[in-house]
Amino acid sequence: MSSETLKSIFETRESQVRSYCRSFDTVFTKASGSEMTNTDGKTYIDFLAGCSSLNYGHNDPDMKQALVDHILGDGIAHGLDMYTDTKAQFLQAYEDIILKPRGMSHKIMMTGPTGTNAVEAAIKLARKVTGRRNIISFTNAFHGMTMGALSLTGNAGKRAGSGNSNAGLTGVTHMPYDGAFGDGVDTLEHLRMMLTNPSSGIDAPAAFIFEPIQGEGGLNAASQDWIEGIGKLAKELGALVIVDDIQSGCGRSGTYFGFEGMDIDPDMITQAKSLSGFGLPFAALLIKPELDIWKPAEHNGTFRGNTHAFVTARVALEKFWKNDSFQQELADKALILTAGLQAVADEVHGAKLKGRGLMQGVDVGSGELASDICARCFENGLIIETSGAHDEVVKVLAPLTTPTKTFQTGLEILLDATRSATAQHKIAAE
Amino acid sequence: MSSETLKSIFETRESQVRSYCRSFDTVFTKASGSEMTNTDGKTYIDFLAGCSSLNYGHNDPDMKQALVDHILGDGIAHGLDMYTDTKAQFLQAYEDIILKPRGMSHKIMMTGPTGTNAVEAAIKLARKVTGRRNIISFTNAFHGMTMGALSLTGNAGKRAGSGNSNAGLTGVTHMPYDGAFGDGVDTLEHLRMMLTNPSSGIDAPAAFIFEPIQGEGGLNAASQDWIEGIGKLAKELGALVIVDDIQSGCGRSGTYFGFEGMDIDPDMITQAKSLSGFGLPFAALLIKPELDIWKPAEHNGTFRGNTHAFVTARVALEKFWKNDSFQQELADKALILTAGLQAVADEVHGAKLKGRGLMQGVDVGSGELASDICARCFENGLIIETSGAHDEVVKVLAPLTTPTKTFQTGLEILLDATRSATAQHKIAAE
Amino acid sequence: MSSETLKSIFETRESQVRSYCRSFDTVFTKASGSEMTNTDGKTYIDFLAGCSSLNYGHNDPDMKQALVDHILGDGIAHGLDMYTDTKAQFLQAYEDIILKPRGMSHKIMMTGPTGTNAVEAAIKLARKVTGRRNIISFTNAFHGMTMGALSLTGNAGKRAGSGNSNAGLTGVTHMPYDGAFGDGVDTLEHLRMMLTNPSSGIDAPAAFIFEPIQGEGGLNAASQDWIEGIGKLAKELGALVIVDDIQSGCGRSGTYFGFEGMDIDPDMITQAKSLSGFGLPFAALLIKPELDIWKPAEHNGTFRGNTHAFVTARVALEKFWKNDSFQQELADKALILTAGLQAVADEVHGAKLKGRGLMQGVDVGSGELASDICARCFENGLIIETSGAHDEVVKVLAPLTTPTKTFQTGLEILLDATRSATAQHKIAAE
Amino acid sequence: MSSETLKSIFETRESQVRSYCRSFDTVFTKASGSEMTNTDGKTYIDFLAGCSSLNYGHNDPDMKQALVDHILGDGIAHGLDMYTDTKAQFLQAYEDIILKPRGMSHKIMMTGPTGTNAVEAAIKLARKVTGRRNIISFTNAFHGMTMGALSLTGNAGKRAGSGNSNAGLTGVTHMPYDGAFGDGVDTLEHLRMMLTNPSSGIDAPAAFIFEPIQGEGGLNAASQDWIEGIGKLAKELGALVIVDDIQSGCGRSGTYFGFEGMDIDPDMITQAKSLSGFGLPFAALLIKPELDIWKPAEHNGTFRGNTHAFVTARVALEKFWKNDSFQQELADKALILTAGLQAVADEVHGAKLKGRGLMQGVDVGSGELASDICARCFENGLIIETSGAHDEVVKVLAPLTTPTKTFQTGLEILLDATRSATAQHKIAAE
């Protein structure tokens, strides 16, 4: 069928809520590694990677093979939270490859297979454990769209989806993230003054929740000092620390977790997006064992423990994280990315580099320009998106496995698009 | 590896929240049709079917083949909500096979791939559309575990997971479901009196949400009169009707939707569980087109539109719902089920049949007895669970495709287990 | 100054929220006993009595004298919650005359001098004591207009004052009051079924709060069985009982408290309205001593302990409640009232008597008719108001001290007004 | 009766919540001007003045006479919100003396006669008018103890009175007051950054509410720049400004309103405490006429419009505010106060002057020392209290009418007490 014929059904039957298809207005059929192909056979370099859900690229051959073997062998597809060999093997790999080498004692909770579900589980447990209600969240945070996670989310447009003046989004205090008030202002000090003043009106916190690098919020990377400071403040106040590593985890920041190498020991860590390795729905919550006071099924969900995802997730761990080599590649690639983005930034007056590791971008100063750049990229075969409160950041979330050449090609398309967009804007302004 | 070796990792690393594995304490490796096999090669008949997520059985060969072909052909695994041929084909099949023949104009929203996410989307949209906040939910309802869906859920244990006296579970009025006060009491009349009294303190409702047959709540099946009455009352009050068909849908009730043949036209319908046909995470919300006022991405989620699930879901629709034959089989099977359960009920003093279609069970009067029966079934090779406020209902959720012979065998195991459990209970009581 | 000149300032400067002045559109200057006089010297019989705040009539001579002596002697007018002789004397009288003879151990909390403040204190304390949040309130209840008390209040119009779909009115479950579903329906049984079903979605209650006779709600008098049943149910559930006796107390029901003679021992009792005896702002909360866990000033207010009110309140207790004679008078007057209202009811097809003691009225079936009757009464020198969800009840709240002759005159005016109003309505209908 | 006999009834029957009587442990009987007398005839200078409810002293002779005349003449004591000549005269005086000369168009709403009730009315109306829910309140704010007002209040101890982790205190964002982060930090800039960032998670505000000088919060006086900045920011954001002038109003700040002379035009102003002039319960809300969208009785209360208070309030306006002379006296007295407090501050290392006008105090650095100073004052015949988040501020709230000599005497007692307390503390520390 032609692309147009295929597309008519979306117009007729899919809800208006659909979104990315509006920026990338074509019908995709196949994808491999860092490239996606549409119905016309045109190939695009993918610098979006399912919003960091495809850190290892599309259809990784090893995961693909393991998954097909599993399916053909009548392996369990859906097992609720019953014991399966597949789950045991995933847990064992996670223990051996991720937890033990990092000295982490956390237990793993299989939540419903969406990031927002892991966040909901985390805040429920934080309230249950502490007997407190208030969760401290931060400006520009994005934690999900279900009511609990949405209450933590900063974006006014997303919050408005809940209706009624956001009346259900309670139990959360929103505070300035690192850098939210500009370079000179120490938001951690602000936080401390509000939370240690017994007359501030801010209730004692059950937990702090933050993203080490804010994805949707504009690729804001918190400094090591700030992250460590949050950890210390939480301890002083008897509050828990929840790191939402859904977008920044699984290598995206340059290490497996977004907070590695820092002096912080999170009570809970949310994981999703690239956890399955293959783009399959999978989310989990890491919980310090002493906080694991759930009663059986006290938080559950039909698709918790997506068995297909266990298969690919295990392969991903074994393939990429058994030793340091992948992490070293990431360090190299981050340098390439920074250099490429610096070239882009040099084209735009006042532009700033944002982010860290393989989660970087350029704040080009306006959502209009950023959007124009991305549109020009797409015309030229590059899938790339914006983020930030005003959509002002052009964001690179390429698969971590992107071959250097492809990576360079993508960055060149971006640079060209930026040049033509800024030229156009200059003409328009004259 | 031995089952015991495999199991040790669950003890060490999986959260205490795990649940079904406690009733079915073995490690499963394979499953096909209506049977699951453990590490020792022992085979169990599955009367739980992933809590109705496997209505077409485990690893249906046609879905399996289509999925493997998709994967091997580098079909998209994860595409956010971009257009894909796979999604188009699913939508087209859903339109042709489900919506058009039933005269339904609904649009389809791909929510995050969990039932609770679809429920969250529904109540957000209901509040947005009506400008009201109050959602009417019902006794023994189960709608999910994220904060919005949990606010609708009746079970005190599940609600307690949110901590702090359930303080976040606001904006909902819980009302008696059909039959909640016993046979003689018309709960619809009660509802009408509360909602039409301007001094009742019940705020004008944005929506009613109900399950046509309550799964977790004890297989309570609302009567046609009651369901139609809710529809009429909602219309009078300017409120929307949301049918949560997550467990009762996809043929479980005997028809594709749980409300077919009734004079009600729901504004929204939630689907999940068996929607993918294969047990893969997939959820959707059907929305009357005039209510589809979402802005792009106003409710989103990384795994909305699980492409693997689109593949199997399309095959399921084409294989089972293109004509009436499957539905006729279901009618036959429902009769077998009723007869089998009547035999079980005859063994227990005061027992009552519950449910409708292929979603039936027996209220044996106590959670202790029901649990004992299920445990004995498991020993004898049958996976079956309880439900209800006191876990007092033995619930049959066999795959709809279960061969008659297997179905009969399962029912016999259940009957034997009931006999031995009641005998044991009589001895204990003497 | 003329009435019209005086009235212009209200138009110019007083908020639109003013209300009773719209029904009784004249300027009052003096009042004594059961009569009020306007600027033109016209005298009205007062069957409203400050909504039961003037149970002992206007300007009782003994209270007047005591208050004037206090003022002229430079007695404390405002003392926060410091110790004063005046407060001591009030407390002593309350102990001797009210508490001891009734075997009540309650402590007295001087809340802010409004009924709503006493209600707020009660629900705060109930939540503090039980650690629970949910308060059970009833249809047609009125407990006040501040956010906590308003959350308990049934009337949709009053609730709407809080804005935003009443989003702040949380933590309350509204249940049917005695008789709310008509004569044959036992709402207590309904309540029990909802509250003892662990899957009803109704959270464990901190307290039940109810008015023995609902004033604003339409003079609904709960039966002794129902009131006692609430007490028993609360005990079973570990919940507290708060009796809101603000309007029904101080003799209005025929006894000092509205629940006297019943087998119930309320944990808290709110008092206000006629507590001062003179119409001065004064409210108090009676608390079982074991529940008095407040920390100093944990609930406070500038005008708690209105010293002028202590003076008159003490005189009221000593004058009316030292022995049984006043209560016996009330019994006689209640008979007169019932007889007079029966005559009224006989004039209106389908009319029903409502209420109990000196808090009775007639449900005339429509707010329009009730309003017309009251307007005609006012023209003829009688101040009387409506109540009920539809303002359909003509309500008599005469001072308890009204002389029999005046009482009869008032009832005759009411009867005449009813006759002419119904005649008019018949003509209009023809 | 002896003081001890009188006091026993408080122990037996008054709730533990009582508070000031614990600091001033004697029984008072009379009061006049700036002095209170106990049962033993001992006289105390009153530097507390009913927490600023007695700005014109105790039992002002002119108000006293007018009130006694009113009572003896059978003037209305309680008239709900009916029209009375007394209310008309008060309104006329308020228009002529307060509103017109200041060019204020506000309408007057008679709320329940407590400050908290006026605050509740204000936030309800702000939400109703704007359709928004979020109210911006400030650190160290005190606005009252009913649930709506308490949600705005900063003090953790007071908030804790609501039980359940303050779960009912929603719809409010607490922000730093002027100076809350120390001298160098511009909290207004902070506020602007949070409120203009569309991803801050702070919902669009319905209103800002603040005290021009925070009484309970520690005599923090906001600067003119800050107050004017709030006004401008509110206008930009489409939010209302509510000035809570309950404690700082009626001359306490040096002018009738606490914001006079500043370029701000509040949408609503709450008044209570000294509004009656005599310490009688009375509160009112000033509302810009275009915002007065209340429906009749949409916020009401039995004691709204305390007629006795109208009498004395009118006399107070006529006596003190008809011309500038009283205000000029206040300016002189403020200088005396500042000088006296400077002498006190000089005695305590690190002490700081706080406040403005006749609402000043000394931050002595610790609650323990402040409390010791106040206790020593009381022994020596001076009633004075602390305030602040840590009760670290010794606060002077003398009647505005205090004769200079008495004022000086009081300040000397305070100075002596400070000297002996600090000496004692030095000894203790050595």
PDB file of C-alpha atoms in Angstrom, chain B residues 1-134:
ATOM      1  CA  MET B   1      19.835 -25.367  36.219  1.00  0.00           C
ATOM      2  CA  SER B   2      17.615 -26.893  38.867  1.00  0.00           C
ATOM      3  CA  SER B   3      14.463 -25.163  39.923  1.00  0.00           C
ATOM      4  CA  GLU B   4      15.914 -24.526  43.384  1.00  0.00           C
ATOM      5  CA  THR B   5      19.022 -22.861  42.009  1.00  0.00           C
ATOM      6  CA  LEU B   6      16.939 -20.716  39.730  1.00  0.00           C
ATOM      7  CA  LYS B   7      14.623 -19.772  42.553  1.00  0.00           C
ATOM      8  CA  SER B   8      17.341 -18.518  44.852  1.00  0.00           C
ATOM      9  CA  ILE B   9      17.827 -15.402  42.742  1.00  0.00           C
ATOM     10  CA  PHE B  10      14.200 -14.418  43.298  1.00  0.00           C
ATOM     11  CA  GLU B  11      14.664 -14.670  47.042  1.00  0.00           C
ATOM     12  CA  THR B  12      17.828 -12.591  46.902  1.00  0.00           C
ATOM     13  CA  ARG B  13      16.974  -9.958  44.380  1.00  0.00           C
ATOM     14  CA  GLU B  14      13.287  -9.693  43.544  1.00  0.00           C
ATOM     15  CA  SER B  15      11.100  -7.384  45.581  1.00  0.00           C
ATOM     16  CA  GLN B  16       8.735  -8.808  48.177  1.00  0.00           C
ATOM     17  CA  VAL B  17       5.904  -7.400  46.117  1.00  0.00           C
ATOM     18  CA  ARG B  18       5.938 -10.465  43.884  1.00  0.00           C
ATOM     19  CA  SER B  19       2.778 -12.401  44.295  1.00  0.00           C
ATOM     20  CA  TYR B  20       1.493 -15.135  41.957  1.00  0.00           C
ATOM     21  CA  CYS B  21       4.760 -16.997  42.296  1.00  0.00           C
ATOM     22  CA  ARG B  22       3.823 -17.574  45.922  1.00  0.00           C
ATOM     23  CA  SER B  23       0.718 -19.540  44.940  1.00  0.00           C
ATOM     24  CA  PHE B  24       2.362 -21.293  42.017  1.00  0.00           C
ATOM     25  CA  ASP B  25       5.724 -22.040  43.492  1.00  0.00           C
ATOM     26  CA  THR B  26       7.587 -23.499  40.576  1.00  0.00           C
ATOM     27  CA  VAL B  27       9.689 -22.201  37.705  1.00  0.00           C
ATOM     28  CA  PHE B  28       7.988 -22.203  34.326  1.00  0.00           C
ATOM     29  CA  THR B  29       9.897 -22.519  31.088  1.00  0.00           C
ATOM     30  CA  LYS B  30       7.476 -23.045  28.250  1.00  0.00           C
ATOM     31  CA  ALA B  31       3.821 -22.634  27.418  1.00  0.00           C
ATOM     32  CA  SER B  32       1.594 -23.528  24.556  1.00  0.00           C
ATOM     33  CA  GLY B  33      -2.140 -23.199  24.120  1.00  0.00           C
ATOM     34  CA  SER B  34      -3.738 -23.827  27.496  1.00  0.00           C
ATOM     35  CA  GLU B  35      -0.754 -25.434  29.142  1.00  0.00           C
ATOM     36  CA  MET B  36       2.372 -24.306  30.936  1.00  0.00           C
ATOM     37  CA  THR B  37       5.437 -26.438  31.596  1.00  0.00           C
ATOM     38  CA  ASN B  38       7.922 -26.117  34.420  1.00  0.00           C
ATOM     39  CA  THR B  39      11.647 -26.867  34.667  1.00  0.00           C
ATOM     40  CA  ASP B  40      10.903 -30.470  35.568  1.00  0.00           C
ATOM     41  CA  GLY B  41       8.794 -30.950  32.489  1.00  0.00           C
ATOM     42  CA  LYS B  42       5.595 -31.057  34.460  1.00  0.00           C
ATOM     43  CA  THR B  43       2.651 -29.628  32.576  1.00  0.00           C
ATOM     44  CA  TYR B  44      -0.166 -27.566  34.077  1.00  0.00           C
ATOM     45  CA  ILE B  45      -3.530 -26.645  32.647  1.00  0.00           C
ATOM     46  CA  ASP B  46      -3.808 -22.880  32.819  1.00  0.00           C
ATOM     47  CA  PHE B  47      -7.142 -21.578  34.102  1.00  0.00           C
ATOM     48  CA  LEU B  48      -5.639 -18.182  34.924  1.00  0.00           C
ATOM     49  CA  ALA B  49      -4.437 -17.204  31.433  1.00  0.00           C
ATOM     50  CA  GLY B  50      -2.425 -14.243  32.583  1.00  0.00           C
ATOM     51  CA  CYS B  51      -5.517 -12.913  34.322  1.00  0.00           C
ATOM     52  CA  SER B  52      -7.342 -12.911  31.014  1.00  0.00           C
ATOM     53  CA  SER B  53      -4.348 -11.609  29.063  1.00  0.00           C
ATOM     54  CA  LEU B  54      -4.070 -14.862  27.151  1.00  0.00           C
ATOM     55  CA  ASN B  55      -7.595 -15.294  25.872  1.00  0.00           C
ATOM     56  CA  TYR B  56      -6.223 -17.017  22.771  1.00  0.00           C
ATOM     57  CA  GLY B  57      -3.820 -19.208  24.739  1.00  0.00           C
ATOM     58  CA  HIS B  58      -0.049 -19.200  24.990  1.00  0.00           C
ATOM     59  CA  ASN B  59       2.029 -18.816  21.850  1.00  0.00           C
ATOM     60  CA  ASP B  60      -0.727 -19.068  19.300  1.00  0.00           C
ATOM     61  CA  PRO B  61       1.048 -20.482  16.207  1.00  0.00           C
ATOM     62  CA  ASP B  62      -0.271 -17.884  13.753  1.00  0.00           C
ATOM     63  CA  MET B  63       0.625 -14.927  15.927  1.00  0.00           C
ATOM     64  CA  LYS B  64       3.951 -16.532  16.720  1.00  0.00           C
ATOM     65  CA  GLN B  65       4.784 -16.889  13.061  1.00  0.00           C
ATOM     66  CA  ALA B  66       3.761 -13.353  12.199  1.00  0.00           C
ATOM     67  CA  LEU B  67       5.774 -11.958  15.073  1.00  0.00           C
ATOM     68  CA  VAL B  68       8.870 -13.943  14.202  1.00  0.00           C
ATOM     69  CA  ASP B  69       8.581 -12.877  10.578  1.00  0.00           C
ATOM     70  CA  HIS B  70       8.277  -9.271  11.689  1.00  0.00           C
ATOM     71  CA  ILE B  71      11.338  -9.490  13.879  1.00  0.00           C
ATOM     72  CA  LEU B  72      13.462 -11.367  11.386  1.00  0.00           C
ATOM     73  CA  GLY B  73      12.486  -8.835   8.724  1.00  0.00           C
ATOM     74  CA  ASP B  74      13.756  -5.974  10.893  1.00  0.00           C
ATOM     75  CA  GLY B  75      10.255  -4.656  11.382  1.00  0.00           C
ATOM     76  CA  ILE B  76      10.036  -1.772  13.784  1.00  0.00           C
ATOM     77  CA  ALA B  77      10.198  -2.895  17.416  1.00  0.00           C
ATOM     78  CA  HIS B  78       9.829   0.530  18.979  1.00  0.00           C
ATOM     79  CA  GLY B  79       8.520   3.529  17.097  1.00  0.00           C
ATOM     80  CA  LEU B  80       7.108   5.861  19.743  1.00  0.00           C
ATOM     81  CA  ASP B  81       3.921   7.119  18.122  1.00  0.00           C
ATOM     82  CA  MET B  82       5.374   7.510  14.671  1.00  0.00           C
ATOM     83  CA  TYR B  83       3.476   6.091  11.723  1.00  0.00           C
ATOM     84  CA  THR B  84       4.355   2.515  10.842  1.00  0.00           C
ATOM     85  CA  ASP B  85       2.833   0.097   8.378  1.00  0.00           C
ATOM     86  CA  THR B  86       2.294  -2.292  11.260  1.00  0.00           C
ATOM     87  CA  LYS B  87       0.237   0.219  13.174  1.00  0.00           C
ATOM     88  CA  ALA B  88      -1.763   1.115  10.089  1.00  0.00           C
ATOM     89  CA  GLN B  89      -2.573  -2.544   9.506  1.00  0.00           C
ATOM     90  CA  PHE B  90      -3.676  -2.992  13.073  1.00  0.00           C
ATOM     91  CA  LEU B  91      -5.879   0.092  12.956  1.00  0.00           C
ATOM     92  CA  GLN B  92      -7.398  -1.002   9.658  1.00  0.00           C
ATOM     93  CA  ALA B  93      -8.174  -4.445  11.043  1.00  0.00           C
ATOM     94  CA  TYR B  94      -9.652  -2.931  14.197  1.00  0.00           C
ATOM     95  CA  GLU B  95     -11.847  -0.685  12.130  1.00  0.00           C
ATOM     96  CA  ASP B  96     -12.958  -3.381   9.713  1.00  0.00           C
ATOM     97  CA  ILE B  97     -13.465  -6.210  12.166  1.00  0.00           C
ATOM     98  CA  ILE B  98     -14.457  -4.544  15.410  1.00  0.00           C
ATOM     99  CA  LEU B  99     -15.683  -0.992  15.016  1.00  0.00           C
ATOM    100  CA  LYS B 100     -17.547  -0.870  11.715  1.00  0.00           C
ATOM    101  CA  PRO B 101     -19.615  -4.028  12.211  1.00  0.00           C
ATOM    102  CA  ARG B 102     -20.721  -2.686  15.594  1.00  0.00           C
ATOM    103  CA  GLY B 103     -21.474   0.781  14.263  1.00  0.00           C
ATOM    104  CA  MET B 104     -18.913   2.354  16.560  1.00  0.00           C
ATOM    105  CA  SER B 105     -17.394   5.717  15.682  1.00  0.00           C
ATOM    106  CA  HIS B 106     -14.705   5.648  18.357  1.00  0.00           C
ATOM    107  CA  LYS B 107     -11.156   6.782  17.804  1.00  0.00           C
ATOM    108  CA  ILE B 108      -8.292   4.765  19.217  1.00  0.00           C
ATOM    109  CA  MET B 109      -5.758   6.235  21.569  1.00  0.00           C
ATOM    110  CA  MET B 110      -2.551   4.285  22.074  1.00  0.00           C
ATOM    111  CA  THR B 111      -1.852   4.827  25.724  1.00  0.00           C
ATOM    112  CA  GLY B 112       1.083   3.468  27.634  1.00  0.00           C
ATOM    113  CA  PRO B 113       0.885  -0.338  27.340  1.00  0.00           C
ATOM    114  CA  THR B 114      -0.749  -1.059  30.685  1.00  0.00           C
ATOM    115  CA  GLY B 115      -4.408  -1.135  31.580  1.00  0.00           C
ATOM    116  CA  THR B 116      -3.896   1.363  34.362  1.00  0.00           C
ATOM    117  CA  ASN B 117      -2.462   3.825  31.863  1.00  0.00           C
ATOM    118  CA  ALA B 118      -5.559   3.583  29.696  1.00  0.00           C
ATOM    119  CA  VAL B 119      -7.702   4.190  32.763  1.00  0.00           C
ATOM    120  CA  GLU B 120      -5.610   7.225  33.711  1.00  0.00           C
ATOM    121  CA  ALA B 121      -6.017   8.615  30.210  1.00  0.00           C
ATOM    122  CA  ALA B 122      -9.759   8.079  30.395  1.00  0.00           C
ATOM    123  CA  ILE B 123     -10.301   9.926  33.666  1.00  0.00           C
ATOM    124  CA  LYS B 124      -7.987  12.748  32.652  1.00  0.00           C
ATOM    125  CA  LEU B 125      -9.928  13.202  29.445  1.00  0.00           C
ATOM    126  CA  ALA B 126     -13.289  12.962  31.209  1.00  0.00           C
ATOM    127  CA  ARG B 127     -12.271  15.758  33.559  1.00  0.00           C
ATOM    128  CA  LYS B 128     -10.867  17.810  30.729  1.00  0.00           C
ATOM    129  CA  VAL B 129     -13.967  17.445  28.596  1.00  0.00           C
ATOM    130  CA  THR B 130     -16.540  18.108  31.295  1.00  0.00           C
ATOM    131  CA  GLY B 131     -14.671  20.616  33.422  1.00  0.00           C
ATOM    132  CA  ARG B 132     -15.812  18.529  36.385  1.00  0.00           C
ATOM    133  CA  ARG B 133     -13.685  16.493  38.728  1.00  0.00           C
ATOM    134  CA  ASN B 134     -15.732  13.813  40.394  1.00  0.00           C
TER     135      ASN B 134
END
